[in-house]
Short mmCIF file of C-alpha atoms and ligand atoms in Angstrom, two decimals:
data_model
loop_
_atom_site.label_atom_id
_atom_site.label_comp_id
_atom_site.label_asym_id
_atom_site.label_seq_id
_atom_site.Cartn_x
_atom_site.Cartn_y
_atom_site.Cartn_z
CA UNK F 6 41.28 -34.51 6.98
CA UNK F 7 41.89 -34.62 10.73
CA UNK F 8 39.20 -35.00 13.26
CA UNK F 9 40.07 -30.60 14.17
CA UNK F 10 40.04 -29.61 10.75
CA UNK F 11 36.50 -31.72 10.59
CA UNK F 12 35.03 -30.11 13.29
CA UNK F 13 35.48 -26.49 12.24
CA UNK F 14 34.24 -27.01 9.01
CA UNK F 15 31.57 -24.08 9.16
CA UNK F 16 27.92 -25.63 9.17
CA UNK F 17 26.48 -23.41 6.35
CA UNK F 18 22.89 -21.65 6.60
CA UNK F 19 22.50 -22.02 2.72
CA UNK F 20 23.27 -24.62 0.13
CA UNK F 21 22.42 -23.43 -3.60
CA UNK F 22 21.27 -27.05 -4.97
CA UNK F 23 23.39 -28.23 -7.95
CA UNK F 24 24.32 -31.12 -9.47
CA UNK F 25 25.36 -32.96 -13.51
CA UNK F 26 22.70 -32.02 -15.09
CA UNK F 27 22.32 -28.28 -14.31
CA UNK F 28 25.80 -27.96 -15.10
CA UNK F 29 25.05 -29.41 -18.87
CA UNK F 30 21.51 -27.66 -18.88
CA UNK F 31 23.85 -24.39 -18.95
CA UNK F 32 26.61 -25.13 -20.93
CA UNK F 33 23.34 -26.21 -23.42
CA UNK F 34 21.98 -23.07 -23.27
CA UNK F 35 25.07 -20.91 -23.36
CA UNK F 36 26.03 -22.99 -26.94
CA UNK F 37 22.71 -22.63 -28.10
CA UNK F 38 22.79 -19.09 -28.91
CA UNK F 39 18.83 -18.54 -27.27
CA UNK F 40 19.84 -16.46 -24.21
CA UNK F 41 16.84 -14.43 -22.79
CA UNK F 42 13.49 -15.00 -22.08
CA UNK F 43 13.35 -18.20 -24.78
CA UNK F 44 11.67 -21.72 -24.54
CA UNK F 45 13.33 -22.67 -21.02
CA UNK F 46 11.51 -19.44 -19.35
CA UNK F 47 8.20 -20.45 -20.89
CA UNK F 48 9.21 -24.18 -19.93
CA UNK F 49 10.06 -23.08 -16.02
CA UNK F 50 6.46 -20.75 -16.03
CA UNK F 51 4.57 -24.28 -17.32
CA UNK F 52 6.09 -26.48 -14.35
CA UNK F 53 5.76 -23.53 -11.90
CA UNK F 54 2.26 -23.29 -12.60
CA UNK F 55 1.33 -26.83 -12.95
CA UNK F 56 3.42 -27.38 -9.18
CA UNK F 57 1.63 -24.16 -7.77
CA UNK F 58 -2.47 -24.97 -9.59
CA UNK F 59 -2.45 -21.67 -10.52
CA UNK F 60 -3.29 -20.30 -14.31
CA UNK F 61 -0.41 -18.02 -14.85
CA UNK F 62 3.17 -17.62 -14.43
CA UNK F 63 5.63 -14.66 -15.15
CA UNK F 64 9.36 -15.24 -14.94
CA UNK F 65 11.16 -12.22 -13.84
CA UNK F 66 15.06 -11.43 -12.95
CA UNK F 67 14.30 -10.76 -9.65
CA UNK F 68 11.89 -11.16 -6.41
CA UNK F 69 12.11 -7.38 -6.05
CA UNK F 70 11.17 -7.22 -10.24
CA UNK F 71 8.24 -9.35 -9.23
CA UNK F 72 7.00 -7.15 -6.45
CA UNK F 73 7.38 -4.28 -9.01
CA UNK F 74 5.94 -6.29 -11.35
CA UNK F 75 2.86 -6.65 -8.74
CA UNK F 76 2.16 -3.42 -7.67
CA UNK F 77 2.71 -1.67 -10.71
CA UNK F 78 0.08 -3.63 -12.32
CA UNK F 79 -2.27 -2.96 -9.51
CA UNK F 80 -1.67 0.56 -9.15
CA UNK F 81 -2.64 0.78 -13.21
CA UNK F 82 -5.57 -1.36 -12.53
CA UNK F 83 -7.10 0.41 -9.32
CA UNK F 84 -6.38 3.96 -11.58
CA UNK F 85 -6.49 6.51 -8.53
CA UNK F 86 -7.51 10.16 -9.41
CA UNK F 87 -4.24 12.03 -10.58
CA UNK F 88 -3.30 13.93 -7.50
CA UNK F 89 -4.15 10.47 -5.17
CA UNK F 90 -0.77 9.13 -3.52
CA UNK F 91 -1.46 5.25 -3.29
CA UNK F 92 -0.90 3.26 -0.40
CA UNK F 93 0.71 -0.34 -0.04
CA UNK F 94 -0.57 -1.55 3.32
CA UNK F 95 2.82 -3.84 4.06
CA UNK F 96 4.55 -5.18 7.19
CA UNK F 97 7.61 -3.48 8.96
CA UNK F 98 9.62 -6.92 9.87
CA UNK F 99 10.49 -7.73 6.52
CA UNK F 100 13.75 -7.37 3.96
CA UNK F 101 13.72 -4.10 2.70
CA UNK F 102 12.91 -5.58 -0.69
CA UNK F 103 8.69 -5.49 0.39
CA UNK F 104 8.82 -1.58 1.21
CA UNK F 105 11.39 -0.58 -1.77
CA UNK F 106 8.60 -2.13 -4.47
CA UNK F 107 6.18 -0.24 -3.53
CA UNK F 108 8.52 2.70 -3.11
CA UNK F 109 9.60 2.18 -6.60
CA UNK F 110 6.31 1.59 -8.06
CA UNK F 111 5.16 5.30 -6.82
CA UNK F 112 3.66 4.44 -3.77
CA UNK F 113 3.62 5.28 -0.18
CA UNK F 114 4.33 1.90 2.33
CA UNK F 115 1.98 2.20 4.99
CA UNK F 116 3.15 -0.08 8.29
CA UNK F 117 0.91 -2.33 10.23
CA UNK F 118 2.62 -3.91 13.13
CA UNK F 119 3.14 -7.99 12.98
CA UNK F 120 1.57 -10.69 15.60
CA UNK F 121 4.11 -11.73 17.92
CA UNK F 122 3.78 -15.17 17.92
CA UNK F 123 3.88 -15.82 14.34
CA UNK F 124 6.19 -12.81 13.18
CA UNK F 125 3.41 -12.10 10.26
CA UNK F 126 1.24 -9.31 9.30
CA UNK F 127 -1.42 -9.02 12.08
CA UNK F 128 -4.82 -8.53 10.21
CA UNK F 129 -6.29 -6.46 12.85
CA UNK F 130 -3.71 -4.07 12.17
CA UNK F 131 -4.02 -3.78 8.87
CA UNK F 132 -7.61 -3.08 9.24
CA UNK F 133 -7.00 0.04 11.03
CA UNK F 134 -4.07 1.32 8.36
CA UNK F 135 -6.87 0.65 5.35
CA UNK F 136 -8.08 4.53 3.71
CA UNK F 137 -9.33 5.60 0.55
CA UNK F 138 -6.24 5.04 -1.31
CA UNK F 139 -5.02 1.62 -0.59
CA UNK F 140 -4.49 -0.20 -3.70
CA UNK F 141 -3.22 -3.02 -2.06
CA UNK F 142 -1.95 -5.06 0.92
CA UNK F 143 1.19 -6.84 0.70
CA UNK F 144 1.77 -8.70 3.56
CA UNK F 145 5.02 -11.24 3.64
CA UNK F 146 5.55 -14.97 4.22
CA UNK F 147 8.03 -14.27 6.82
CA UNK F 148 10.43 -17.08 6.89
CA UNK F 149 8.39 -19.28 4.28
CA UNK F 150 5.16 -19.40 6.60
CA UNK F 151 2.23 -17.84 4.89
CA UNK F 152 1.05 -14.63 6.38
CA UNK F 153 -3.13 -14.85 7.40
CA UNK F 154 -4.41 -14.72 3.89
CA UNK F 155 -8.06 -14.98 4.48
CA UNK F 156 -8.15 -13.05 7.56
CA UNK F 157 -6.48 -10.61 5.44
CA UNK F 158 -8.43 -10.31 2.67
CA UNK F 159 -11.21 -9.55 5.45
CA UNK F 160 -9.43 -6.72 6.93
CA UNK F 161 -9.78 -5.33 3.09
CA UNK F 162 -13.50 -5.88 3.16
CA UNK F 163 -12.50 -8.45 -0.10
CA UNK F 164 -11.83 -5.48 -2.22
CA UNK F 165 -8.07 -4.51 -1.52
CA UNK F 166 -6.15 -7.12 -3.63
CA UNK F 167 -3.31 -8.79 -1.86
CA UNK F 168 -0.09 -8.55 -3.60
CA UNK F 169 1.90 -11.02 -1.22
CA UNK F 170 5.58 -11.26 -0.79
CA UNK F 171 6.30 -14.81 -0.84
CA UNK F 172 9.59 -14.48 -2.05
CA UNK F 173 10.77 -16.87 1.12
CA UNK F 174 7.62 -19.19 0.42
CA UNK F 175 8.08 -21.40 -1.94
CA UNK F 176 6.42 -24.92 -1.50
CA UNK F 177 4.43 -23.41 1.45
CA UNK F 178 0.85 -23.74 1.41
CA UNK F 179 -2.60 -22.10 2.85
CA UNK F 180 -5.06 -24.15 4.04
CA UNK F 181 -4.53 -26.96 1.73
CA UNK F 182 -3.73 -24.73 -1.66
CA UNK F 183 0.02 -23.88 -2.52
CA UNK F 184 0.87 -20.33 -1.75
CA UNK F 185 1.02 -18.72 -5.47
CA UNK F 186 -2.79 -19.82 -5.80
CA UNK F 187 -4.07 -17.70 -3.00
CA UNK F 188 -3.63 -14.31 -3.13
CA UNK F 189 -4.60 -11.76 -6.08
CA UNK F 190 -1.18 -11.99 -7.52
CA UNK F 191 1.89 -13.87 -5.52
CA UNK F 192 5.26 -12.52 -6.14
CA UNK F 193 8.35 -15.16 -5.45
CA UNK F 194 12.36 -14.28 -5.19
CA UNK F 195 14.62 -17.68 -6.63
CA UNK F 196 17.84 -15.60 -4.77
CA UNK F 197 20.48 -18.16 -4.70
CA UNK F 198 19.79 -19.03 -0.95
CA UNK F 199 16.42 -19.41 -1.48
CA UNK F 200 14.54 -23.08 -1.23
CA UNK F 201 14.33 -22.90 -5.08
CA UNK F 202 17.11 -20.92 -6.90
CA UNK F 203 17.76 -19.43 -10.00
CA UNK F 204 21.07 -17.75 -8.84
CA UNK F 205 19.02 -14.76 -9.09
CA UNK F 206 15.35 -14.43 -10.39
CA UNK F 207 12.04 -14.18 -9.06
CA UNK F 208 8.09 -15.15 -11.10
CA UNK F 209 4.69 -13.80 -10.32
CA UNK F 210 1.60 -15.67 -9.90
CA UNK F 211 -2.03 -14.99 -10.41
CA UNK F 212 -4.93 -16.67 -11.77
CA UNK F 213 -6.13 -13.45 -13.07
CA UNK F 214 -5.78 -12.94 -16.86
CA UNK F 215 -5.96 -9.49 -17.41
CA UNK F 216 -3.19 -8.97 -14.40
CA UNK F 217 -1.42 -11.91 -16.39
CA UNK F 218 -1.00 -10.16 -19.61
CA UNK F 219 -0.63 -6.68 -17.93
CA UNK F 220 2.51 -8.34 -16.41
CA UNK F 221 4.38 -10.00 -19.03
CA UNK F 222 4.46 -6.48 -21.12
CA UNK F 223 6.08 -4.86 -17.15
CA UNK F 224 8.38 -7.08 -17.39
CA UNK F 225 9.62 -6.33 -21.01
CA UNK F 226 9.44 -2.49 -20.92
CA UNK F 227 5.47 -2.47 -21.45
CA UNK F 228 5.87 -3.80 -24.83
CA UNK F 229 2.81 -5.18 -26.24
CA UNK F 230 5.01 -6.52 -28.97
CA UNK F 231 7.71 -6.03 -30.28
CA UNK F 232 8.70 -2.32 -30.38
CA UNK F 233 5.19 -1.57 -29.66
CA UNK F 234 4.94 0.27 -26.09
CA UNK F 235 1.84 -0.24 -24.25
CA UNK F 236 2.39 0.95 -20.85
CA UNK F 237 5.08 1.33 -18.57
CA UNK F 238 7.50 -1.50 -18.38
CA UNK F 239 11.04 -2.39 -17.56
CA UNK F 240 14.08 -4.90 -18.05
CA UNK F 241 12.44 -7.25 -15.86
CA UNK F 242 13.18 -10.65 -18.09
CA UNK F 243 14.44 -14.00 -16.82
CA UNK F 244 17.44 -15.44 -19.00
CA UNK F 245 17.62 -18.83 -20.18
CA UNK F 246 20.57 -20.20 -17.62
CA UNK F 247 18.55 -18.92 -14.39
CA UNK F 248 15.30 -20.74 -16.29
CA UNK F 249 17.42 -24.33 -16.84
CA UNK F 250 18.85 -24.18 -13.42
CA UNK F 251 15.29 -23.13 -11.98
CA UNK F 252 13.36 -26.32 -13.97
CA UNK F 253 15.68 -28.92 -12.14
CA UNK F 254 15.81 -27.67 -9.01
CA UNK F 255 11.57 -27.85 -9.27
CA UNK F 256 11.81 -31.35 -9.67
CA UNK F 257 13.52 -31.68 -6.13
CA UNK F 258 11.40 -28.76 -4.43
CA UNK F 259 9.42 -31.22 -2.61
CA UNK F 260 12.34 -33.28 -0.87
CA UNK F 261 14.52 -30.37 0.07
CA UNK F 262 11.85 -28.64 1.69
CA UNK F 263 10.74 -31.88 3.22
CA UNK F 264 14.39 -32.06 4.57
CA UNK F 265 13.95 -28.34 5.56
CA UNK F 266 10.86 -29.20 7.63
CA UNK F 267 12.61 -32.47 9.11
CA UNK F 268 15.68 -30.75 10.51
CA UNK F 269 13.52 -27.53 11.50
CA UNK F 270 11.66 -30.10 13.93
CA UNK F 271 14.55 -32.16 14.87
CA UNK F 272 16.28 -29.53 16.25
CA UNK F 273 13.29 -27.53 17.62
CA UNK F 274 12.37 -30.79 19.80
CA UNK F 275 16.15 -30.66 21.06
CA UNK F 276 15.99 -27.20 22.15
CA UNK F 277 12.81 -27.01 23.44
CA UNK F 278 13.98 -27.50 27.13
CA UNK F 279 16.10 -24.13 27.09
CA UNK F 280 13.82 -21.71 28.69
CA UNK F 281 15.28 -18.62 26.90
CA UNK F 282 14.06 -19.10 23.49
CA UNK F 283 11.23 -19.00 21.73
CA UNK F 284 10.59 -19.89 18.52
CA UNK F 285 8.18 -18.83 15.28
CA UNK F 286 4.41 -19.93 16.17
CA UNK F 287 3.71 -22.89 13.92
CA UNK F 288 0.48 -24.26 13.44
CA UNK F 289 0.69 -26.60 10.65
CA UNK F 290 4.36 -27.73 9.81
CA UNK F 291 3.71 -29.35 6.49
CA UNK F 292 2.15 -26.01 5.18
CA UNK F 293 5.61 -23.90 6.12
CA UNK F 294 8.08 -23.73 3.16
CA UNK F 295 10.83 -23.34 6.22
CA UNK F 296 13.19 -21.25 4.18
CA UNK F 297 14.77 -19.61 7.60
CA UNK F 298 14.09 -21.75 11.04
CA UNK F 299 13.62 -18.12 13.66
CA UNK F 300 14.06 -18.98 17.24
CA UNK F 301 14.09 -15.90 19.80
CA UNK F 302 16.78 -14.88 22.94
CA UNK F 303 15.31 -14.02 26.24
CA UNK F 304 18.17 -12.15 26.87
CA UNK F 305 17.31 -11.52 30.90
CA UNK F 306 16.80 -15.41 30.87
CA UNK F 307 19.61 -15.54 29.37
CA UNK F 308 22.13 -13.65 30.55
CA UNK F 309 23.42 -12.95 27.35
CA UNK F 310 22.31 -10.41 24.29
CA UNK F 311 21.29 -12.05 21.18
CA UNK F 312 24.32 -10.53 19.06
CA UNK F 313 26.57 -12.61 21.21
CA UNK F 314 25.46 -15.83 21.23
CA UNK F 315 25.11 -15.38 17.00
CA UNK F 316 28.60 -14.21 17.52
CA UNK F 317 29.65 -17.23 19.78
CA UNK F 318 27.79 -19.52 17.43
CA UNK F 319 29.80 -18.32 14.52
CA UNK F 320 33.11 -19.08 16.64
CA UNK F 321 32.37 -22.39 16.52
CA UNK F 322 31.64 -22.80 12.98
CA UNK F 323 28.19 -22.48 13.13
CA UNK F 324 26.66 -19.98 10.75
CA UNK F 325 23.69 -18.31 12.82
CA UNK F 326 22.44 -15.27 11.39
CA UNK F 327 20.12 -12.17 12.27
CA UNK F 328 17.54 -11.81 9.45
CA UNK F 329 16.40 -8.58 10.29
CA UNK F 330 18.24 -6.81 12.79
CA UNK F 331 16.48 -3.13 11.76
CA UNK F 332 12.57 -3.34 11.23
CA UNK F 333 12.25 -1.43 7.62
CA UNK F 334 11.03 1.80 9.12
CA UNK F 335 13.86 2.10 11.18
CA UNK F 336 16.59 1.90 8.24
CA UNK F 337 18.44 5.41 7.76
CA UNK F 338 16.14 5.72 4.16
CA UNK F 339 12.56 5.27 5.46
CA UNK F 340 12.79 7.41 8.83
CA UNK F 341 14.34 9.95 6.74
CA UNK F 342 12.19 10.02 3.78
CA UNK F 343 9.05 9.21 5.93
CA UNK F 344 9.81 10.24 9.36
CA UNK F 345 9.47 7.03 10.83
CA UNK F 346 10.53 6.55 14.33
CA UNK F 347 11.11 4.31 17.15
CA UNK F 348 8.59 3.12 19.13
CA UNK F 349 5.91 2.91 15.72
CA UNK F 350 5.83 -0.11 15.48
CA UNK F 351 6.65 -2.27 18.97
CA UNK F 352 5.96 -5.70 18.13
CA UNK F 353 8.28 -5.56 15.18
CA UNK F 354 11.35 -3.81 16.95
CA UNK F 355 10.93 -6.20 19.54
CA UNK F 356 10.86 -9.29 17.14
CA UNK F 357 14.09 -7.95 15.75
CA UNK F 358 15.88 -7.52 18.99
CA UNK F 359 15.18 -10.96 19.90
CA UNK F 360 14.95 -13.27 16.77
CA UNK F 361 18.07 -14.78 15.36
CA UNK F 362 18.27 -18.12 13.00
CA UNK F 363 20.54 -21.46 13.10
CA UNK F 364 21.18 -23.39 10.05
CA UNK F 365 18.15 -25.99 8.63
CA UNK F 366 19.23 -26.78 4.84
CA UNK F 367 18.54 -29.76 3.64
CA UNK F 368 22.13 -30.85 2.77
CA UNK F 369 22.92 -30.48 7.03
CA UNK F 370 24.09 -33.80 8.26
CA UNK F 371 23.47 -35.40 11.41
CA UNK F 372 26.19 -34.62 12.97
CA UNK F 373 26.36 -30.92 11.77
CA UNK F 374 23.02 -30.79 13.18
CA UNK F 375 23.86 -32.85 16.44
CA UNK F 376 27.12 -30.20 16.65
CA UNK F 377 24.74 -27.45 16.47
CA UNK F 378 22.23 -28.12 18.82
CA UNK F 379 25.37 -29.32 21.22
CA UNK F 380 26.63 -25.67 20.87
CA UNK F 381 23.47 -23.85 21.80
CA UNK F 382 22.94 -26.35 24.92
CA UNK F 383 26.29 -25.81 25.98
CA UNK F 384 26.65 -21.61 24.92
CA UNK F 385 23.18 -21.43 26.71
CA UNK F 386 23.23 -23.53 30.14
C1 PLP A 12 10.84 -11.19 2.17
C2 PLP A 12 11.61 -10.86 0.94
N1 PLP A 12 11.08 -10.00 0.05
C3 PLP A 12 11.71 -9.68 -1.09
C4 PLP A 12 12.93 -10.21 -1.41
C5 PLP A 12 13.62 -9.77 -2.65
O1 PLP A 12 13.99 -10.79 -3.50
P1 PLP A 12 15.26 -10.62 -4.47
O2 PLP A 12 16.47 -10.58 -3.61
O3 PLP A 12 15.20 -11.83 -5.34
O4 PLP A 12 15.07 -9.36 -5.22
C6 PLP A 12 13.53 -11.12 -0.52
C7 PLP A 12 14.81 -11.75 -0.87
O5 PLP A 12 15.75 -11.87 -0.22
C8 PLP A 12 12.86 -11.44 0.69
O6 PLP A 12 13.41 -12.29 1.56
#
């Protein structure tokens, strides 16, 4: 390979893990004739919730299924009068994913702005946005750093359960406890970019066990046992391959993320000199999961909009991205349904005007990452 061809070698912003032996875990399974929800599901809930400390684990197919799986259970558990609409106090700057669950599970999303430093729910906010029919508040681990759990939970006087999207969070913690063993119930995506895949699939947490064994018969079309409907449930079930892929790439969570963490600071040291970003307000590194590493264009300072330097980035091999572009109430879907608007939510559509994100997985090289942080200096001088 020439030195040319070298260099242009894109510098990818996700590396699904793999290696041997999840290759033979899933030619094992596939042979074995046990394809859904079997003894590698059960297997992957045991590690998750010995790695997270928390009692109970549900596999599901998705992180969107686990949200579902959340709320859903919460709505049935909270048991509004008939004619009640329920609310889901949830964040704006998010993937559409955190609105749609509640959405789907018969709920309206009610919006509470996000700080500005850290990009997370701001719990002063969702104070204000609290009424007689929030079930719950789901706020999000934006970018694999836990939202403000406890100052959360406040803002719901400790009686609105949290139902928190950590679907980026894996590996993070909260003041010394892994996120999963915080909130009420935790609900995780393991999307095949995510710090822990499953190509796709996604598990809830709780340490409750009546929201435990509410949530296994969601997930498998309310069945309380076989054929035996109990409530209202879906298709929601993890198959055996995502499980056997999920169960090794737990065993080298810890290192990856580490990596993650590593490179996130490397590079946020190097860049700290250019006076037109910012970046996402970090208080304690090692309790980040650092899933997406956010920095944010001062485009005056600039001279340049955000969309170009992704785009100039990308010319030179460097996959930068724009995770979100469009706050949630601003997509086509919620300002039509809801009549959402601009200007409801400022601190969000700013965040999204400004924040883009530069490549941190762990399988970056040195040199990718030198390359990269070469290319901003020289895109941004
Ligand atoms: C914040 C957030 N919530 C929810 C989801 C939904 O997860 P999944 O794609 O596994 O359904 C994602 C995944 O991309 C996400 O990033």
């Amino acid at each position: 390979m020439s030195l040319t061809q070298r260099e242009t070698k894109p510098v990818k912003i996700a590396k699904p893990f793999n290696n041997e032996s999840i290759e033979k875990a899933v030619i094992s399974v596939l042979r074995s004739g046990m394809l859904v929800q079997g003894q590698f599901v059960k297997q992957f809930e045991t590690n998750l919730s010995e790695y997270i400390g928390c009692r109970y684990v549900i596999a599901v197919n998705s992180g969107t299924a686990a949200l579902q799986t959340g709320i859903a259970t919460i709505k049935k558990f909270r048991g509004l009068p008939k004619n009640a609409v329920p609310e889901v106090v949830t964040t704006p700057l998010s993937f559409a994913a955190t609105a749609n669950a509640a959405v789907g599970s018969g709920c309206l999303p009610v919006f509470a702005d996000v700080d500005e430093e850290t990009f997370n729910i701001d719990p002063e906010k969702v104070k204000e946005k609290i009424g007689p029919n929030t079930i719950a508040i789901e706020p999000v681990d934006v970018y694999g750093l836990p939202a403000d759990l406890d100052s959360i939970r406040i803002a719901g006087k400790d009686k609105i359960p949290i139902v928190e999207d950590a679907a980026e969070a894996i590996g993070a913690s909260y003041k010394g406890k892994k996120i999963g063993n915080v909130a009420k119930i935790s609900c995780f995506s393991t999307y095949a970019t995510k710090n822990l895949h499953t190509c796709e699939g996604g598990f809830v947490t709780t340490n409750d066990e009546a929201l435990a064994s509410e949530m296994r018969m969601v997930r498998n079309q309310g069945q309380a046992s076989r054929y035996n409907q109990a409530t209202l449930g879906f298709n929601f079930r993890m198959q055996e391959i995502n499980a056997v892929i999920g169960l090794e790439q737990l065993k080298v969570l810890d290192e990856l993320n580490a990596k993650r963490m590593k490179n996130a600071l490397v590079i946020k040291e190097s860049l700290s000199s250019l006076e037109c970003l910012g970046f996402q307000e970090v208080h304690n590194p090692k309790e980040h999961a650092w899933y997406l590493f956010s920095l944010t264009l001062d485009e005056r300072k600039a001279g340049m909009p955000r969309d170009k330097l992704v785009q100039r980035l990308k010319e030179q091999g460097i996959e930068a991205d724009i995770a979100w572009p469009t706050p949630i109430h601003l997509q086509p879907y919620y300002r039509e349904k809801f009549g959402f608007k601009e200007g409801d939510f400022p601190v969000s559509e700013k965040i999204c005007k400004m924040v883009f994100q530069i490549p941190i997985q762990p399988f970056l090289t040195d040199d990718e990452i030198q390359r990269m942080i070469s290319a901003m200096k020289s895109i941004l001088v």
